[in-house]
Amino acid sequence: MRVCASLPPLSSSMDYHRRRFSFSSLLYLLLLLFSNLFTFLLFSSSYSSSSSCSPCLPCSSSSSLSPPPSNVALPPEFVAFTSAQTLPFGHNRNMGSDTIYPPGGLACPLFPDDLAAFMSYPVNGSCPDDEPLSQRLLLRGCEPLPRRRCRPAAPSDPAPPLPFPASLWSLPPDRSIHWSPYSCKSFACLLNRRHSPSFDDCKDCFDILDGSRERGRWVKPSGNNPLDFSIDEVLAAADPLGSIRIGLDIGGGSGTFAVRMREHNVTVVSSTINLNGPFSSFMAARGVVPLYLSVSQRLPFFDNTLDLVHSMHVLSNWIPTTLLHFIFFDVYRVLRPGGLFWLDHFFFAEPQMAAYVSLIDSVGFGRVKWEVGRKLDRGTELGEMYLSALLQKPLKNSW
């Protein structure tokens, strides 16, 4: 006996196939949409990451800033300073607003413990004696540091400043410095530090006495080292002569470059950080102006204003290449047309030379003087190099 399965009615069969077709179509459309979306995200992310790179050197590895954890409360004084504040006379047409937002560095809330310690003080009272903490915040990107409503630590019995011009080449009295943040507690200790095997930034630059290496910097060209430019030859390259009047020294150490330029009737302010030494206070005691800011911060000058920007050792390959590219363009921005950029002993590894040359040239400077030589202080096996260059912002078509 043959058993046959009964066929469904014709209308039921058509509904079954219609549902099967609809499901297949929907699945196909979903797959198509997903593949297009995936392709878009893939290419847009690769484009955005590549477009932020320096055109000359690979992008430095970096992670994007993340907001602080939502359960972390910001210090009340930080909130009080950075919160929107209404102008007492209403809308200000210069600002285009009736509200002002006092700035604190973007990265400040990323370090809530340090920020809380920095912003914890009695209002109208004394600030904590916390220079290392504030500098650590600044160097990690909390720049500008938020303002505080307290009085900073200072020497208990400060000495009056030495008169000009004796101050330029004299060690100030020890009691003119607040020493607590530093391992040395006197200038005698700082002078002896050059004999110590331990590492310290600018170990011998506090020695400004007769016969010291610091005393001879930039005074005359070295007969056997073309990397050592003199101030006289740089000023002679100005067009017209005498047009170098104001400038900036990035990473000014103890202020010797600014002092030498002052002796040439040129006013130079210097950026500096107090890396285990009272660089800012020492510079001020000599009678030149210190700017307390890191290499990451936008230069606090208007466009096309400075005659000269100088930097020795600081701008080099330890800085992430994209940040370095931004810095060079910021130097270009603040120089007037025809202004000079003195890149003094820029160091790098020999295989990096072509890439760094391309990066520098991409900014748009003209070469006035260009010298490359080997950096030998750590041995030849490292293959380190120096570049000293005198670069000029073009007089025309600077943009």
mmCIF file of C-alpha atoms in Angstrom:
data_model
loop_
_atom_site.group_PDB
_atom_site.id
_atom_site.type_symbol
_atom_site.label_atom_id
_atom_site.label_comp_id
_atom_site.label_asym_id
_atom_site.label_seq_id
_atom_site.Cartn_x
_atom_site.Cartn_y
_atom_site.Cartn_z
ATOM 1 C CA MET A 1 0.000 0.000 0.000
ATOM 2 C CA ARG A 2 1.452 3.283 -1.076
ATOM 3 C CA VAL A 3 1.073 6.186 1.298
ATOM 4 C CA CYS A 4 1.234 9.661 -0.232
ATOM 5 C CA ALA A 5 1.599 12.810 1.716
ATOM 6 C CA SER A 6 -1.263 15.090 1.217
ATOM 7 C CA LEU A 7 -0.382 18.321 -0.569
ATOM 8 C CA PRO A 8 -1.233 21.582 1.059
ATOM 9 C CA PRO A 9 -3.789 23.765 -0.540
ATOM 10 C CA LEU A 10 -2.469 26.026 -3.304
ATOM 11 C CA SER A 11 -2.977 29.247 -1.282
ATOM 12 C CA SER A 12 -0.979 27.857 1.670
ATOM 13 C CA SER A 13 1.919 26.919 -0.605
ATOM 14 C CA MET A 14 2.045 30.397 -2.101
ATOM 15 C CA ASP A 15 2.057 31.990 1.367
ATOM 16 C CA TYR A 16 4.908 29.715 2.411
ATOM 17 C CA HIS A 17 7.071 30.692 -0.588
ATOM 18 C CA ARG A 18 6.163 34.361 -0.182
ATOM 19 C CA ARG A 19 7.296 34.283 3.458
ATOM 20 C CA ARG A 20 10.473 32.457 2.494
ATOM 21 C CA PHE A 21 11.242 35.058 -0.206
ATOM 22 C CA SER A 22 10.524 37.950 2.183
ATOM 23 C CA PHE A 23 12.864 36.514 4.820
ATOM 24 C CA SER A 24 15.641 35.971 2.251
ATOM 25 C CA SER A 25 15.243 39.492 0.927
ATOM 26 C CA LEU A 26 15.364 40.962 4.401
ATOM 27 C CA LEU A 27 18.468 38.955 5.273
ATOM 28 C CA TYR A 28 20.178 40.086 2.056
ATOM 29 C CA LEU A 29 19.362 43.743 2.739
ATOM 30 C CA LEU A 30 20.685 43.487 6.298
ATOM 31 C CA LEU A 31 23.932 41.906 5.086
ATOM 32 C CA LEU A 32 24.320 44.603 2.420
ATOM 33 C CA LEU A 33 23.714 47.372 4.951
ATOM 34 C CA PHE A 34 26.152 45.866 7.451
ATOM 35 C CA SER A 35 28.906 45.439 4.842
ATOM 36 C CA ASN A 36 28.512 49.039 3.632
ATOM 37 C CA LEU A 37 28.559 50.353 7.186
ATOM 38 C CA PHE A 38 31.647 48.305 8.049
ATOM 39 C CA THR A 39 33.453 49.574 4.936
ATOM 40 C CA PHE A 40 32.559 53.182 5.763
ATOM 41 C CA LEU A 41 33.817 52.888 9.344
ATOM 42 C CA LEU A 42 36.997 51.134 8.259
ATOM 43 C CA PHE A 43 38.003 53.733 5.691
ATOM 44 C CA SER A 44 36.851 56.767 7.669
ATOM 45 C CA SER A 45 38.875 55.707 10.718
ATOM 46 C CA SER A 46 41.987 54.993 8.683
ATOM 47 C CA TYR A 47 41.663 58.330 6.914
ATOM 48 C CA SER A 48 41.166 60.309 10.110
ATOM 49 C CA SER A 49 44.170 58.661 11.768
ATOM 50 C CA SER A 50 46.427 59.201 8.782
ATOM 51 C CA SER A 51 45.306 62.786 8.259
ATOM 52 C CA SER A 52 46.506 63.756 11.748
ATOM 53 C CA CYS A 53 50.057 62.563 11.055
ATOM 54 C CA SER A 54 53.027 64.711 10.222
ATOM 55 C CA PRO A 55 53.537 64.587 6.471
ATOM 56 C CA CYS A 56 57.210 63.769 6.991
ATOM 57 C CA LEU A 57 57.474 61.381 9.922
ATOM 58 C CA PRO A 58 55.305 58.546 11.213
ATOM 59 C CA CYS A 59 52.683 59.424 13.762
ATOM 60 C CA SER A 60 53.805 58.985 17.326
ATOM 61 C CA SER A 61 51.857 56.427 19.275
ATOM 62 C CA SER A 62 49.355 58.170 21.492
ATOM 63 C CA SER A 63 46.086 57.524 23.213
ATOM 64 C CA SER A 64 43.174 59.894 23.102
ATOM 65 C CA LEU A 65 42.203 61.756 26.215
ATOM 66 C CA SER A 66 39.463 60.122 28.228
ATOM 67 C CA PRO A 67 37.104 61.925 30.547
ATOM 68 C CA PRO A 68 37.593 61.420 34.272
ATOM 69 C CA PRO A 69 35.535 58.675 35.892
ATOM 70 C CA SER A 70 31.978 59.843 36.461
ATOM 71 C CA ASN A 71 32.213 59.023 40.158
ATOM 72 C CA VAL A 72 35.183 61.382 40.705
ATOM 73 C CA ALA A 73 34.200 64.774 42.091
ATOM 74 C CA LEU A 74 36.306 67.676 40.849
ATOM 75 C CA PRO A 75 37.811 69.913 43.551
ATOM 76 C CA PRO A 76 35.445 72.756 44.510
ATOM 77 C CA GLU A 77 38.078 75.433 43.816
ATOM 78 C CA PHE A 78 38.730 74.016 40.326
ATOM 79 C CA VAL A 79 34.994 74.084 39.610
ATOM 80 C CA ALA A 80 34.716 77.602 41.057
ATOM 81 C CA PHE A 81 37.489 78.894 38.800
ATOM 82 C CA THR A 82 36.652 77.109 35.540
ATOM 83 C CA SER A 83 32.862 77.383 35.656
ATOM 84 C CA ALA A 84 31.060 79.821 33.385
ATOM 85 C CA GLN A 85 30.857 83.246 35.018
ATOM 86 C CA THR A 86 28.425 85.958 33.952
ATOM 87 C CA LEU A 87 29.896 89.348 33.130
ATOM 88 C CA PRO A 88 28.697 92.005 35.604
ATOM 89 C CA PHE A 89 27.686 94.443 32.838
ATOM 90 C CA GLY A 90 26.037 91.917 30.559
ATOM 91 C CA HIS A 91 26.869 91.235 26.933
ATOM 92 C CA ASN A 92 30.362 92.266 25.821
ATOM 93 C CA ARG A 93 30.527 92.918 22.090
ATOM 94 C CA ASN A 94 34.275 92.208 21.931
ATOM 95 C CA MET A 95 33.676 88.728 23.331
ATOM 96 C CA GLY A 96 30.326 88.262 21.645
ATOM 97 C CA SER A 97 28.960 86.893 24.909
ATOM 98 C CA ASP A 98 27.798 87.771 28.395
ATOM 99 C CA THR A 99 29.798 84.868 29.862
ATOM 100 C CA ILE A 100 33.484 84.166 30.429
ATOM 101 C CA TYR A 101 35.081 80.735 30.874
ATOM 102 C CA PRO A 102 38.427 80.937 32.727
ATOM 103 C CA PRO A 103 40.770 78.302 31.232
ATOM 104 C CA GLY A 104 42.255 75.240 32.867
ATOM 105 C CA GLY A 105 44.251 72.671 30.915
ATOM 106 C CA LEU A 106 42.279 69.980 29.080
ATOM 107 C CA ALA A 107 44.145 67.205 30.899
ATOM 108 C CA CYS A 108 43.664 68.560 34.442
ATOM 109 C CA PRO A 109 40.624 66.376 35.312
ATOM 110 C CA LEU A 110 42.443 63.267 34.041
ATOM 111 C CA PHE A 111 44.603 63.332 37.180
ATOM 112 C CA PRO A 112 41.965 63.808 39.888
ATOM 113 C CA ASP A 113 44.184 62.967 42.873
ATOM 114 C CA ASP A 114 46.915 65.440 41.909
ATOM 115 C CA LEU A 115 44.345 68.041 40.917
ATOM 116 C CA ALA A 116 42.559 67.653 44.260
ATOM 117 C CA ALA A 117 45.849 68.101 46.129
ATOM 118 C CA PHE A 118 46.768 71.148 44.035
ATOM 119 C CA MET A 119 43.386 72.822 44.501
ATOM 120 C CA SER A 120 43.068 72.085 48.242
ATOM 121 C CA TYR A 121 43.996 75.145 50.291
ATOM 122 C CA PRO A 122 42.367 77.709 52.566
ATOM 123 C CA VAL A 123 40.938 80.522 50.437
ATOM 124 C CA ASN A 124 42.809 83.764 51.269
ATOM 125 C CA GLY A 125 45.425 81.681 53.100
ATOM 126 C CA SER A 126 48.724 79.976 52.239
ATOM 127 C CA CYS A 127 49.155 77.641 49.287
ATOM 128 C CA PRO A 128 50.665 74.214 49.907
ATOM 129 C CA ASP A 129 54.438 74.081 49.350
ATOM 130 C CA ASP A 130 53.883 71.973 46.245
ATOM 131 C CA GLU A 131 56.040 73.063 43.300
ATOM 132 C CA PRO A 132 56.871 69.435 42.283
ATOM 133 C CA LEU A 133 53.153 68.589 42.231
ATOM 134 C CA SER A 134 52.183 71.637 40.180
ATOM 135 C CA GLN A 135 55.014 71.035 37.713
ATOM 136 C CA ARG A 136 54.051 67.374 37.339
ATOM 137 C CA LEU A 137 50.507 68.428 36.466
ATOM 138 C CA LEU A 138 51.800 71.023 33.997
ATOM 139 C CA LEU A 139 54.138 68.590 32.224
ATOM 140 C CA ARG A 140 51.338 66.038 31.831
ATOM 141 C CA GLY A 141 49.153 68.559 30.000
ATOM 142 C CA CYS A 142 47.345 70.396 32.797
ATOM 143 C CA GLU A 143 48.419 73.648 31.204
ATOM 144 C CA PRO A 144 47.546 76.337 31.907
ATOM 145 C CA LEU A 145 47.355 75.381 35.554
ATOM 146 C CA PRO A 146 44.164 76.703 37.128
ATOM 147 C CA ARG A 147 44.535 79.856 39.190
ATOM 148 C CA ARG A 148 44.430 79.588 42.967
ATOM 149 C CA ARG A 149 43.229 81.929 45.710
ATOM 150 C CA CYS A 150 46.185 81.478 48.071
ATOM 151 C CA ARG A 151 49.698 82.848 48.688
ATOM 152 C CA PRO A 152 52.643 80.733 47.456
ATOM 153 C CA ALA A 153 55.590 79.585 49.538
ATOM 154 C CA ALA A 154 58.530 82.028 49.465
ATOM 155 C CA PRO A 155 61.935 82.479 51.120
ATOM 156 C CA SER A 156 61.536 83.287 54.786
ATOM 157 C CA ASP A 157 64.143 86.081 54.695
ATOM 158 C CA PRO A 158 64.514 87.030 51.028
ATOM 159 C CA ALA A 159 67.550 88.989 49.898
ATOM 160 C CA PRO A 160 67.018 92.099 47.780
ATOM 161 C CA PRO A 161 68.002 91.690 44.109
ATOM 162 C CA LEU A 162 71.489 92.658 42.999
ATOM 163 C CA PRO A 163 71.641 95.886 40.962
ATOM 164 C CA PHE A 164 71.960 95.848 37.189
ATOM 165 C CA PRO A 165 74.342 95.146 35.437
ATOM 166 C CA ALA A 166 76.183 93.342 38.270
ATOM 167 C CA SER A 167 73.226 90.932 38.531
ATOM 168 C CA LEU A 168 73.840 89.518 35.045
ATOM 169 C CA TRP A 169 76.981 87.580 36.021
ATOM 170 C CA SER A 170 76.713 87.236 39.799
ATOM 171 C CA LEU A 171 75.382 84.363 41.882
ATOM 172 C CA PRO A 172 72.449 85.640 43.943
ATOM 173 C CA PRO A 173 72.452 85.079 47.712
ATOM 174 C CA ASP A 174 71.186 81.674 48.815
ATOM 175 C CA ARG A 175 68.389 83.302 50.803
ATOM 176 C CA SER A 176 66.883 84.697 47.594
ATOM 177 C CA ILE A 177 65.684 81.175 46.658
ATOM 178 C CA HIS A 178 62.951 78.998 48.152
ATOM 179 C CA TRP A 179 64.891 75.699 48.169
ATOM 180 C CA SER A 180 62.406 73.135 49.446
ATOM 181 C CA PRO A 181 61.502 71.593 46.034
ATOM 182 C CA TYR A 182 65.131 70.848 45.077
ATOM 183 C CA SER A 183 67.749 68.339 46.181
ATOM 184 C CA CYS A 184 70.353 71.123 46.427
ATOM 185 C CA LYS A 185 69.793 73.730 49.126
ATOM 186 C CA SER A 186 72.496 76.221 48.111
ATOM 187 C CA PHE A 187 74.305 77.556 45.061
ATOM 188 C CA ALA A 188 77.511 75.906 46.228
ATOM 189 C CA CYS A 189 75.711 72.558 45.915
ATOM 190 C CA LEU A 190 74.456 73.461 42.414
ATOM 191 C CA LEU A 191 77.976 74.377 41.281
ATOM 192 C CA ASN A 192 79.381 71.096 42.585
ATOM 193 C CA ARG A 193 76.681 69.099 40.815
ATOM 194 C CA ARG A 194 78.646 69.155 37.556
ATOM 195 C CA HIS A 195 81.116 66.703 39.175
ATOM 196 C CA SER A 196 78.351 64.270 40.175
ATOM 197 C CA PRO A 197 77.774 61.123 38.073
ATOM 198 C CA SER A 198 74.008 61.417 38.614
ATOM 199 C CA PHE A 199 71.865 62.896 35.865
ATOM 200 C CA ASP A 200 70.452 66.385 36.237
ATOM 201 C CA ASP A 201 69.190 68.733 33.590
ATOM 202 C CA CYS A 202 71.681 71.473 32.645
ATOM 203 C CA LYS A 203 74.156 70.377 35.324
ATOM 204 C CA ASP A 204 76.722 73.130 34.788
ATOM 205 C CA CYS A 205 74.571 76.063 33.690
ATOM 206 C CA PHE A 206 74.368 77.619 37.177
ATOM 207 C CA ASP A 207 78.120 78.159 37.028
ATOM 208 C CA ILE A 208 78.276 81.645 35.517
ATOM 209 C CA LEU A 209 81.624 82.598 37.068
ATOM 210 C CA ASP A 210 84.711 83.606 35.080
ATOM 211 C CA GLY A 211 86.239 80.736 33.120
ATOM 212 C CA SER A 212 83.112 78.543 33.143
ATOM 213 C CA ARG A 213 81.711 76.951 30.008
ATOM 214 C CA GLU A 214 78.423 78.821 30.535
ATOM 215 C CA ARG A 215 80.285 82.128 30.533
ATOM 216 C CA GLY A 216 81.635 81.472 27.030
ATOM 217 C CA ARG A 217 78.463 80.356 25.267
ATOM 218 C CA TRP A 218 77.549 82.198 22.036
ATOM 219 C CA VAL A 219 80.345 84.740 22.485
ATOM 220 C CA LYS A 220 82.425 83.738 19.487
ATOM 221 C CA PRO A 221 82.351 80.959 16.890
ATOM 222 C CA SER A 222 84.216 77.806 17.810
ATOM 223 C CA GLY A 223 87.247 77.412 15.590
ATOM 224 C CA ASN A 224 86.843 73.651 15.326
ATOM 225 C CA ASN A 225 83.061 73.232 15.673
ATOM 226 C CA PRO A 226 80.870 74.820 12.978
ATOM 227 C CA LEU A 227 77.752 73.906 15.018
ATOM 228 C CA ASP A 228 78.526 76.675 17.520
ATOM 229 C CA PHE A 229 77.115 79.865 16.029
ATOM 230 C CA SER A 230 77.873 83.168 17.759
ATOM 231 C CA ILE A 231 75.365 85.868 18.596
ATOM 232 C CA ASP A 232 77.365 88.360 16.546
ATOM 233 C CA GLU A 233 77.154 86.316 13.350
ATOM 234 C CA VAL A 234 73.423 85.696 13.845
ATOM 235 C CA LEU A 235 72.705 89.394 14.400
ATOM 236 C CA ALA A 236 74.791 90.181 11.313
ATOM 237 C CA ALA A 237 72.449 87.964 9.266
ATOM 238 C CA ALA A 238 69.437 90.156 10.104
ATOM 239 C CA ASP A 239 67.960 92.139 7.241
ATOM 240 C CA PRO A 240 68.211 95.038 7.774
ATOM 241 C CA LEU A 241 71.035 95.198 10.322
ATOM 242 C CA GLY A 242 69.786 96.137 13.758
ATOM 243 C CA SER A 243 66.302 94.715 13.206
ATOM 244 C CA ILE A 244 66.658 92.015 15.896
ATOM 245 C CA ARG A 245 65.152 93.744 18.930
ATOM 246 C CA ILE A 246 62.839 91.293 20.727
ATOM 247 C CA GLY A 247 62.793 87.515 20.932
ATOM 248 C CA LEU A 248 62.150 84.256 22.752
ATOM 249 C CA ASP A 249 64.487 81.529 24.004
ATOM 250 C CA ILE A 250 62.664 78.177 24.256
ATOM 251 C CA GLY A 251 64.129 76.169 27.131
ATOM 252 C CA GLY A 252 66.322 78.982 28.389
ATOM 253 C CA GLY A 253 68.081 77.094 31.204
ATOM 254 C CA SER A 254 69.621 79.597 33.609
ATOM 255 C CA GLY A 255 69.059 82.571 31.288
ATOM 256 C CA THR A 256 72.531 83.009 29.796
ATOM 257 C CA PHE A 257 71.286 83.405 26.222
ATOM 258 C CA ALA A 258 68.866 86.166 27.314
ATOM 259 C CA VAL A 259 71.681 87.835 29.288
ATOM 260 C CA ARG A 260 74.025 87.809 26.295
ATOM 261 C CA MET A 261 71.290 89.212 24.074
ATOM 262 C CA ARG A 262 70.577 91.946 26.620
ATOM 263 C CA GLU A 263 74.243 92.920 26.372
ATOM 264 C CA HIS A 264 73.524 93.375 22.640
ATOM 265 C CA ASN A 265 70.474 95.568 23.407
ATOM 266 C CA VAL A 266 68.046 92.790 22.448
ATOM 267 C CA THR A 267 65.190 91.899 24.819
ATOM 268 C CA VAL A 268 64.704 88.130 25.079
ATOM 269 C CA VAL A 269 62.280 86.313 27.379
ATOM 270 C CA SER A 270 62.953 82.643 28.131
ATOM 271 C CA SER A 271 60.666 79.696 28.736
ATOM 272 C CA THR A 272 61.890 77.345 31.425
ATOM 273 C CA ILE A 273 60.879 74.463 33.691
ATOM 274 C CA ASN A 274 62.379 73.908 37.159
ATOM 275 C CA LEU A 275 63.827 70.405 36.709
ATOM 276 C CA ASN A 276 65.406 69.862 40.152
ATOM 277 C CA GLY A 277 66.798 73.373 40.146
ATOM 278 C CA PRO A 278 65.562 76.962 40.646
ATOM 279 C CA PHE A 279 65.872 77.921 36.984
ATOM 280 C CA SER A 280 63.026 80.454 36.978
ATOM 281 C CA SER A 281 64.148 82.160 40.186
ATOM 282 C CA PHE A 282 67.799 82.197 39.099
ATOM 283 C CA MET A 283 66.903 83.732 35.759
ATOM 284 C CA ALA A 284 64.808 86.440 37.433
ATOM 285 C CA ALA A 285 67.627 87.165 39.912
ATOM 286 C CA ARG A 286 69.920 87.851 36.941
ATOM 287 C CA GLY A 287 67.478 90.444 35.630
ATOM 288 C CA VAL A 288 65.912 88.625 32.655
ATOM 289 C CA VAL A 289 62.326 87.408 32.273
ATOM 290 C CA PRO A 290 61.389 83.723 32.799
ATOM 291 C CA LEU A 291 58.227 82.221 31.277
ATOM 292 C CA TYR A 292 57.066 79.147 33.185
ATOM 293 C CA LEU A 293 55.627 76.936 30.447
ATOM 294 C CA SER A 294 56.330 73.629 28.753
ATOM 295 C CA VAL A 295 57.110 72.966 25.089
ATOM 296 C CA SER A 296 53.539 71.693 24.629
ATOM 297 C CA GLN A 297 51.858 75.055 25.179
ATOM 298 C CA ARG A 298 50.990 77.474 22.399
ATOM 299 C CA LEU A 299 53.465 80.338 22.479
ATOM 300 C CA PRO A 300 51.890 83.339 24.280
ATOM 301 C CA PHE A 301 52.665 85.872 21.531
ATOM 302 C CA PHE A 302 50.596 87.388 18.761
ATOM 303 C CA ASP A 303 51.234 86.464 15.120
ATOM 304 C CA ASN A 304 54.142 88.065 13.242
ATOM 305 C CA THR A 305 55.633 89.908 16.231
ATOM 306 C CA LEU A 306 59.023 88.473 17.282
ATOM 307 C CA ASP A 307 62.329 89.161 15.567
ATOM 308 C CA LEU A 308 64.096 86.042 16.843
ATOM 309 C CA VAL A 309 63.276 82.642 18.349
ATOM 310 C CA HIS A 310 66.140 80.539 19.709
ATOM 311 C CA SER A 311 66.216 77.061 21.205
ATOM 312 C CA MET A 312 69.222 74.984 22.260
ATOM 313 C CA HIS A 313 68.918 71.201 22.840
ATOM 314 C CA VAL A 314 65.260 71.346 23.943
ATOM 315 C CA LEU A 315 63.588 70.927 20.535
ATOM 316 C CA SER A 316 64.910 67.518 19.506
ATOM 317 C CA ASN A 317 63.839 63.960 18.795
ATOM 318 C CA TRP A 318 62.630 63.249 22.327
ATOM 319 C CA ILE A 319 59.493 65.234 21.392
ATOM 320 C CA PRO A 320 56.735 63.287 19.554
ATOM 321 C CA THR A 321 57.058 64.151 15.878
ATOM 322 C CA THR A 322 53.523 65.449 15.367
ATOM 323 C CA LEU A 323 53.890 67.738 18.384
ATOM 324 C CA LEU A 324 57.271 68.892 17.054
ATOM 325 C CA HIS A 325 55.632 69.754 13.731
ATOM 326 C CA PHE A 326 53.054 71.878 15.581
ATOM 327 C CA ILE A 327 55.850 73.594 17.556
ATOM 328 C CA PHE A 328 57.796 74.550 14.425
ATOM 329 C CA PHE A 329 54.657 76.024 12.873
ATOM 330 C CA ASP A 330 53.993 77.947 16.100
ATOM 331 C CA VAL A 331 57.521 79.384 15.918
ATOM 332 C CA TYR A 332 56.790 80.359 12.306
ATOM 333 C CA ARG A 333 53.527 81.974 13.438
ATOM 334 C CA VAL A 334 55.057 84.278 16.062
ATOM 335 C CA LEU A 335 58.050 85.365 13.953
ATOM 336 C CA ARG A 336 57.573 88.495 11.878
ATOM 337 C CA PRO A 337 58.244 88.198 8.135
ATOM 338 C CA GLY A 338 62.024 88.191 7.864
ATOM 339 C CA GLY A 339 62.421 87.011 11.490
ATOM 340 C CA LEU A 340 65.033 84.398 12.387
ATOM 341 C CA PHE A 341 64.665 80.957 13.974
ATOM 342 C CA TRP A 342 67.947 79.777 15.518
ATOM 343 C CA LEU A 343 67.651 76.003 15.967
ATOM 344 C CA ASP A 344 70.713 75.365 18.119
ATOM 345 C CA HIS A 345 72.074 71.792 18.464
ATOM 346 C CA PHE A 346 68.910 69.893 17.499
ATOM 347 C CA PHE A 347 69.798 66.233 18.145
ATOM 348 C CA PHE A 348 68.532 63.064 16.480
ATOM 349 C CA ALA A 349 69.647 59.592 15.386
ATOM 350 C CA GLU A 350 71.429 59.464 12.034
ATOM 351 C CA PRO A 351 68.727 57.346 10.294
ATOM 352 C CA GLN A 352 66.188 60.068 11.160
ATOM 353 C CA MET A 353 68.041 62.814 9.303
ATOM 354 C CA ALA A 354 66.141 62.790 6.025
ATOM 355 C CA ALA A 355 62.769 62.727 7.768
ATOM 356 C CA TYR A 356 63.606 65.618 10.098
ATOM 357 C CA VAL A 357 65.077 67.679 7.274
ATOM 358 C CA SER A 358 61.857 67.139 5.336
ATOM 359 C CA LEU A 359 59.764 68.094 8.373
ATOM 360 C CA ILE A 360 61.682 71.331 8.962
ATOM 361 C CA ASP A 361 61.641 72.285 5.293
ATOM 362 C CA SER A 362 57.874 71.665 5.107
ATOM 363 C CA VAL A 363 57.208 74.588 7.464
ATOM 364 C CA GLY A 364 58.392 77.134 4.914
ATOM 365 C CA PHE A 365 61.572 78.635 6.382
ATOM 366 C CA GLY A 366 64.462 79.676 4.191
ATOM 367 C CA ARG A 367 67.939 78.436 5.104
ATOM 368 C CA VAL A 368 70.464 81.109 6.076
ATOM 369 C CA LYS A 369 72.988 78.796 7.733
ATOM 370 C CA TRP A 370 72.847 74.994 8.082
ATOM 371 C CA GLU A 371 75.438 72.751 9.789
ATOM 372 C CA VAL A 372 75.253 69.039 10.649
ATOM 373 C CA GLY A 373 77.742 67.183 12.836
ATOM 374 C CA ARG A 374 78.098 64.169 15.101
ATOM 375 C CA LYS A 375 76.930 64.208 18.726
ATOM 376 C CA LEU A 376 79.742 62.447 20.577
ATOM 377 C CA ASP A 377 79.047 62.978 24.294
ATOM 378 C CA ARG A 378 77.435 59.514 24.688
ATOM 379 C CA GLY A 379 79.730 57.664 22.289
ATOM 380 C CA THR A 380 79.907 57.120 18.537
ATOM 381 C CA GLU A 381 78.128 53.765 18.662
ATOM 382 C CA LEU A 382 74.751 55.457 19.174
ATOM 383 C CA GLY A 383 75.007 57.275 15.840
ATOM 384 C CA GLU A 384 73.607 60.526 17.217
ATOM 385 C CA MET A 385 73.732 63.760 15.248
ATOM 386 C CA TYR A 386 73.408 67.513 15.810
ATOM 387 C CA LEU A 387 71.856 70.092 13.518
ATOM 388 C CA SER A 388 72.441 73.808 14.030
ATOM 389 C CA ALA A 389 70.436 75.949 11.653
ATOM 390 C CA LEU A 390 69.618 79.604 11.176
ATOM 391 C CA LEU A 391 66.263 79.781 9.405
ATOM 392 C CA GLN A 392 64.336 82.776 8.129
ATOM 393 C CA LYS A 393 60.632 83.333 7.770
ATOM 394 C CA PRO A 394 60.101 84.686 4.238
ATOM 395 C CA LEU A 395 59.578 88.425 3.827
ATOM 396 C CA LYS A 396 56.788 87.830 1.319
ATOM 397 C CA ASN A 397 54.131 85.154 0.906
ATOM 398 C CA SER A 398 54.673 84.049 4.504
ATOM 399 C CA TRP A 399 51.243 82.481 4.538
#
